[in-house]
Coordinates of C-alpha atoms and ligand atoms in Angstrom, one line a residue:
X100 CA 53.9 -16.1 -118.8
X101 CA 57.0 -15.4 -121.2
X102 CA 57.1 -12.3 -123.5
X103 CA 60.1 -12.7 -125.7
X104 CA 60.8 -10.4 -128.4
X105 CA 62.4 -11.6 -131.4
X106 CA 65.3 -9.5 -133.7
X107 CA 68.5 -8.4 -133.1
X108 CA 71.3 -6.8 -130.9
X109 CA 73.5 -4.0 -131.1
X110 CA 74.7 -3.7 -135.1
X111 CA 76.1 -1.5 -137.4
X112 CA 76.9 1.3 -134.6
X113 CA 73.0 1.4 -133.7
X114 CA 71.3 -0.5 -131.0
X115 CA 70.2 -2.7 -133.9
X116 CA 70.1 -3.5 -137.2
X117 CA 66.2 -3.0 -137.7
X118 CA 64.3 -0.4 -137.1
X119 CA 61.4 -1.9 -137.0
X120 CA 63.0 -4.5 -133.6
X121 CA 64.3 -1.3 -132.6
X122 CA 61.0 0.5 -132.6
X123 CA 59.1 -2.5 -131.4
X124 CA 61.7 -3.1 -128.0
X125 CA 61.0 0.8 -127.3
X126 CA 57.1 0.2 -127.7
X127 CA 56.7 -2.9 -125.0
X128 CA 59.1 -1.0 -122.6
X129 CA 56.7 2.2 -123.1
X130 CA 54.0 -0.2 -122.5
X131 CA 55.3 -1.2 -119.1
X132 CA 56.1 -4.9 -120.3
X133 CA 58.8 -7.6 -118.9
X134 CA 60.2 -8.8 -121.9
X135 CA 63.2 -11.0 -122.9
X136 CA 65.0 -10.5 -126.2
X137 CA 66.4 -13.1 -128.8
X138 CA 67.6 -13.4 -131.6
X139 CA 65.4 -14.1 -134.5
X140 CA 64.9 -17.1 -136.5
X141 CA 63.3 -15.7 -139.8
X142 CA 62.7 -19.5 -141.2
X143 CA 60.6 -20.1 -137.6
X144 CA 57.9 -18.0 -138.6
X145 CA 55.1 -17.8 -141.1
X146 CA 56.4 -14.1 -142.3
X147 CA 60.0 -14.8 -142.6
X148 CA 60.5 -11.2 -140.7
X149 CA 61.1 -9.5 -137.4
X150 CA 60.4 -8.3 -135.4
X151 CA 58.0 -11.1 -134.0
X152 CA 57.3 -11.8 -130.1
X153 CA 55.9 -14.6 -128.3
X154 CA 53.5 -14.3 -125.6
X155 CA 53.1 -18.0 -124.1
X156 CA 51.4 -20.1 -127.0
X157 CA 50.6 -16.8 -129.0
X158 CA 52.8 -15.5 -131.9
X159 CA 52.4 -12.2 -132.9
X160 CA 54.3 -11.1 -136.4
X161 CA 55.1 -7.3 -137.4
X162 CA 55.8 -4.5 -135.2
X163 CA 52.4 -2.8 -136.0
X164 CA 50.4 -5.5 -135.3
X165 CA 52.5 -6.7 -132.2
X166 CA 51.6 -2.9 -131.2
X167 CA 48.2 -3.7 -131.4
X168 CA 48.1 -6.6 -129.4
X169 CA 49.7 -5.7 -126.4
X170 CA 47.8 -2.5 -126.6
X171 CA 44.5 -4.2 -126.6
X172 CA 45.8 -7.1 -124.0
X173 CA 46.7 -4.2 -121.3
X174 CA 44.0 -2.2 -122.2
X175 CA 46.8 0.7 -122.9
X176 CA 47.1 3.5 -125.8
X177 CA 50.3 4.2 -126.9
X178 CA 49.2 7.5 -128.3
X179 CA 47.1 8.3 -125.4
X180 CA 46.4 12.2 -124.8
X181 CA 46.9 13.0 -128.6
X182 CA 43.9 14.7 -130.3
X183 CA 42.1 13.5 -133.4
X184 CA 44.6 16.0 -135.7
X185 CA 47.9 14.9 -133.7
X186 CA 46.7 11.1 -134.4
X187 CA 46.1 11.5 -137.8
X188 CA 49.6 13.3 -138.1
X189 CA 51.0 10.5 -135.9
X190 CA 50.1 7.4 -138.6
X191 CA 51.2 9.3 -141.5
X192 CA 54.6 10.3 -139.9
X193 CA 55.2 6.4 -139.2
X194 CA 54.3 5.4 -142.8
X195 CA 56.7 8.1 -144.2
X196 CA 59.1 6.8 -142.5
X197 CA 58.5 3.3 -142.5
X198 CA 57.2 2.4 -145.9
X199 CA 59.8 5.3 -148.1
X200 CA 62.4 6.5 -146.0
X201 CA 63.6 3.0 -144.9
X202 CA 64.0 1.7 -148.4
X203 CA 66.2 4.2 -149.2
X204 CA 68.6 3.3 -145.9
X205 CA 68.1 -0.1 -147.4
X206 CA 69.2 0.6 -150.0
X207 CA 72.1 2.7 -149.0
X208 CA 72.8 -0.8 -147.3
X209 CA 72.1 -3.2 -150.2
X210 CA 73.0 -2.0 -152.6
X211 CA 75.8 0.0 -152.4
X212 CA 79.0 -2.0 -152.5
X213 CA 81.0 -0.6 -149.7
X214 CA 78.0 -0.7 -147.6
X215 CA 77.4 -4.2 -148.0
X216 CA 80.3 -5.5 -147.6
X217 CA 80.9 -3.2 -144.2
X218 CA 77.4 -4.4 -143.0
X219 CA 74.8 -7.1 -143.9
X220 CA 77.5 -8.7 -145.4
X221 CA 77.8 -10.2 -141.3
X222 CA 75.0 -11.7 -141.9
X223 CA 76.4 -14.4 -144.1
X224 CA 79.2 -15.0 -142.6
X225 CA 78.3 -18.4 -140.5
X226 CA 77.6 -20.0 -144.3
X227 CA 80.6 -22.1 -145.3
X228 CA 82.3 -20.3 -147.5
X229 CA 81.6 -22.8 -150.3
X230 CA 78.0 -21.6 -150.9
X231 CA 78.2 -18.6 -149.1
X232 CA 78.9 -16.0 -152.7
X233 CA 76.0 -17.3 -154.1
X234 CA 73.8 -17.2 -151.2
X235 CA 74.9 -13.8 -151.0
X236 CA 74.7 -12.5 -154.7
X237 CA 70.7 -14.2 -154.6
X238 CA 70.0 -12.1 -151.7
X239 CA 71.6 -8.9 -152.7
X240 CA 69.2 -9.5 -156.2
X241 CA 66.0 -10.4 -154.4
X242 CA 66.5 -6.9 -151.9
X243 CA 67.3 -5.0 -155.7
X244 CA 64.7 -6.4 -157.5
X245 CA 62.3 -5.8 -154.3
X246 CA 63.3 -2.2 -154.1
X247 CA 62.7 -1.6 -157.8
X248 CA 59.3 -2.8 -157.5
X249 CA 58.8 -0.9 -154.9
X250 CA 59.7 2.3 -156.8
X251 CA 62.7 3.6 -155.0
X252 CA 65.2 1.5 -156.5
X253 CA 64.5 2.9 -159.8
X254 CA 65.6 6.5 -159.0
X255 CA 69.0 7.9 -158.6
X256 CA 71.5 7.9 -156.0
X257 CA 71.0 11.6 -155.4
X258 CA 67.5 11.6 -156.4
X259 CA 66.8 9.3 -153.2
X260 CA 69.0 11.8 -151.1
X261 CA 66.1 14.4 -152.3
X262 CA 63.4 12.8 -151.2
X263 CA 65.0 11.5 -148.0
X264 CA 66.1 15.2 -147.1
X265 CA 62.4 16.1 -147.7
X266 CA 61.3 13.1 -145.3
X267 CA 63.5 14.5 -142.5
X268 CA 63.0 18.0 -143.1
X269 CA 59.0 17.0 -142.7
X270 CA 60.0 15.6 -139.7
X271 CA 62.3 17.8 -138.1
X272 CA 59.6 20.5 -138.7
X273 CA 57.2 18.7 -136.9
X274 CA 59.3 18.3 -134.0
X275 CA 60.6 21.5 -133.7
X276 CA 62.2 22.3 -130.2
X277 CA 59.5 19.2 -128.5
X278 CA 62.0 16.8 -126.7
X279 CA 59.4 13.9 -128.2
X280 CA 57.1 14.6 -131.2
X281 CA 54.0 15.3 -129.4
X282 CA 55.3 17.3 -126.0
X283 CA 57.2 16.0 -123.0
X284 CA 56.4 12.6 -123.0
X285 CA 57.3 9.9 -126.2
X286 CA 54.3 8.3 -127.9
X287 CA 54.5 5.4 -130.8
X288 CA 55.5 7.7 -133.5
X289 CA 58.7 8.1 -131.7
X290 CA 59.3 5.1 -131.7
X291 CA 59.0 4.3 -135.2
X292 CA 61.1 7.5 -135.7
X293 CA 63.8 6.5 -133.7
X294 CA 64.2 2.7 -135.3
X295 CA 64.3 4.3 -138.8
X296 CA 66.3 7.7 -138.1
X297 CA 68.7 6.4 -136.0
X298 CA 69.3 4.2 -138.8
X299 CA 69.9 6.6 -140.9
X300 CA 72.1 8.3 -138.6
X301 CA 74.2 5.6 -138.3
X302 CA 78.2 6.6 -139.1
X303 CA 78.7 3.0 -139.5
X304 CA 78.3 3.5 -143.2
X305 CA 78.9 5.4 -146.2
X306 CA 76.0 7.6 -146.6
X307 CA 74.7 11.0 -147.3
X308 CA 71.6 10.0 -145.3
X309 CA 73.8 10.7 -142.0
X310 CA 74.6 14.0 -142.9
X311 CA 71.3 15.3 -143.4
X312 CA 70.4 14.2 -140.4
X313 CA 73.2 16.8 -139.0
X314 CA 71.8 19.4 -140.8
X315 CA 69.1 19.6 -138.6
X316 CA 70.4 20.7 -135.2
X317 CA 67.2 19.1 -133.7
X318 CA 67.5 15.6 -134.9
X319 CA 70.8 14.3 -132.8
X320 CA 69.5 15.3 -129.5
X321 CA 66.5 13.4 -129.8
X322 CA 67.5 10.8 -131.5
X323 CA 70.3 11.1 -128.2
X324 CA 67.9 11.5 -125.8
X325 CA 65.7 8.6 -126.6
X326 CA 68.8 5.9 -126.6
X327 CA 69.9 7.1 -123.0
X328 CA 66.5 6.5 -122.0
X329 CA 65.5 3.0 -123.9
X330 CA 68.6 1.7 -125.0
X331 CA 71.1 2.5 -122.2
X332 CA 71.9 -0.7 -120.9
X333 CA 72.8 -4.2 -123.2
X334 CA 70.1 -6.1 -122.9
X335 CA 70.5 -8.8 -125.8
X336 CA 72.4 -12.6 -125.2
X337 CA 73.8 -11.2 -128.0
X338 CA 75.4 -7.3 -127.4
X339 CA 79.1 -7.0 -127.9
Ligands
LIG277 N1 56.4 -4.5 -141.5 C1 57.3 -5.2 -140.8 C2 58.7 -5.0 -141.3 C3 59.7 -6.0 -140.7 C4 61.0 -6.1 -141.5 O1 61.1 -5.6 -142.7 N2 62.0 -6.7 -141.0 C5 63.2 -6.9 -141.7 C6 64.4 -6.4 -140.8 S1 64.3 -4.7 -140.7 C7 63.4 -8.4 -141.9 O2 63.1 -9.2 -141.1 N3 63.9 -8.7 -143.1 C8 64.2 -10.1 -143.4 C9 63.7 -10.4 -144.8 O3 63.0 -9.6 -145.4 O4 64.1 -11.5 -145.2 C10 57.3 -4.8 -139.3 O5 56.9 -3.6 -139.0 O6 57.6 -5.6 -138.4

């Protein structure tokens, strides 16, 4: 039966655009899967998001819970050997990163003019260019309004760089001089880790976000050393 897993190529100077496609392809390689890769079509599916994967008839949405399935199908734990403590460390670590860090690269994206037009700006291009400044300018609002609810939107440029430091300090600390998070081998925290830092990291744009990151002499060769070992070789139709 088919696996296929839904998102994006190589973007933006990063094996992909998302971090949550990115942290999903690295999870179902960890788990030993056969997988293909295409690109996503958000109006397909009932959550309008990727990553999703199919497995024969089934259609799994989210990273997380795409984790869980394939975890539970193969009878496999992605953070097997961790104790109780390094679990619990493990989940909170991933919603750091995943539900405030990542809004504030999204931002950093979104929002910021030169950004935009340097990066998800692409993602309009196939509209004819008729409708394609208004498509874009309802977008842009929708991701601006959404990050405003959400909290982070509302603060300032360098009050986001504040917190985000503070994210990857917490994290760097917790990695210390561990080539992955919890030891010698990677667990599903680092993957998570990598989809959002290595977004971060990104050069590709305009952004103090990549600088902290080279503050912390720890966070490159990680970041490094999980790309030569999961994201090597083009493996998406779509890869330049
Ligand atoms: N909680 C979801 C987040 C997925 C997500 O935010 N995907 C973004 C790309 S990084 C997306 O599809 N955005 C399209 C949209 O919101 O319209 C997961 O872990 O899979």
């Amino acid at each position: 039966m088919t696996i296929t897993l839904y998102g994006w190529g190589p973007m933006f100077g990063a094996p992909g655009p998302s971090p949550t496609v990115m942290k999903c392809d690295m999870q179902l390689q960890m788990l030993g899967l056969d997988f293909a890769r295409e690109t996503a079509d958000l109006e397909s599916v009932s959550k309008h998001k990727a990553p999703y994967v199919r497995d024969g008839e089934e259609l799994i949405q989210d990273s997380t819970f795409i984790r869980f399935y394939f975890e539970k199908k193969l009878g496999k734990d992605l953070d097997r050997g961790l104790s109780e403590a390094e679990r619990g460390t493990a989940w909170s670590v991933e919603r750091m990163l995943e539900d405030r860090l990542h809004y504030i690269m999204v931002h950093e994206r979104w929002v910021e003019d030169t950004n935009f037009k340097r990066g998800p700006a692409q993602f309009f291009a196939p509209l004819p260019e008729a409708v394609r400044g208004s498509v874009i300018e309802q977008a842009r609002n929708e991701v601006r309004s959404m990050l405003h609810r959400h909290g982070i939107g509302r603060h300032s440029r360098a009050e986001r760089m504040e917190l985000a430091a503070r994210d990857l300090a917490a994290f760097a600390r917790l990695l210390g001089d561990k080539p992955f998070m919890f030891g010698a081998a990677p667990t599903a925290v680092d993957a998570a880790a990598f989809g959002v830092i290595r977004s971060c990291a990104s050069r590709f744009f305009d952004t103090q976000l990549s600088d902290i990151i080279a503050q912390h002499e720890n966070l490159d060769p990680y970041l490094r050393r999980i790309e030569a070992g999961f994201f090597a070789s083009p493996r998406w139709a779509s890869a330049a």
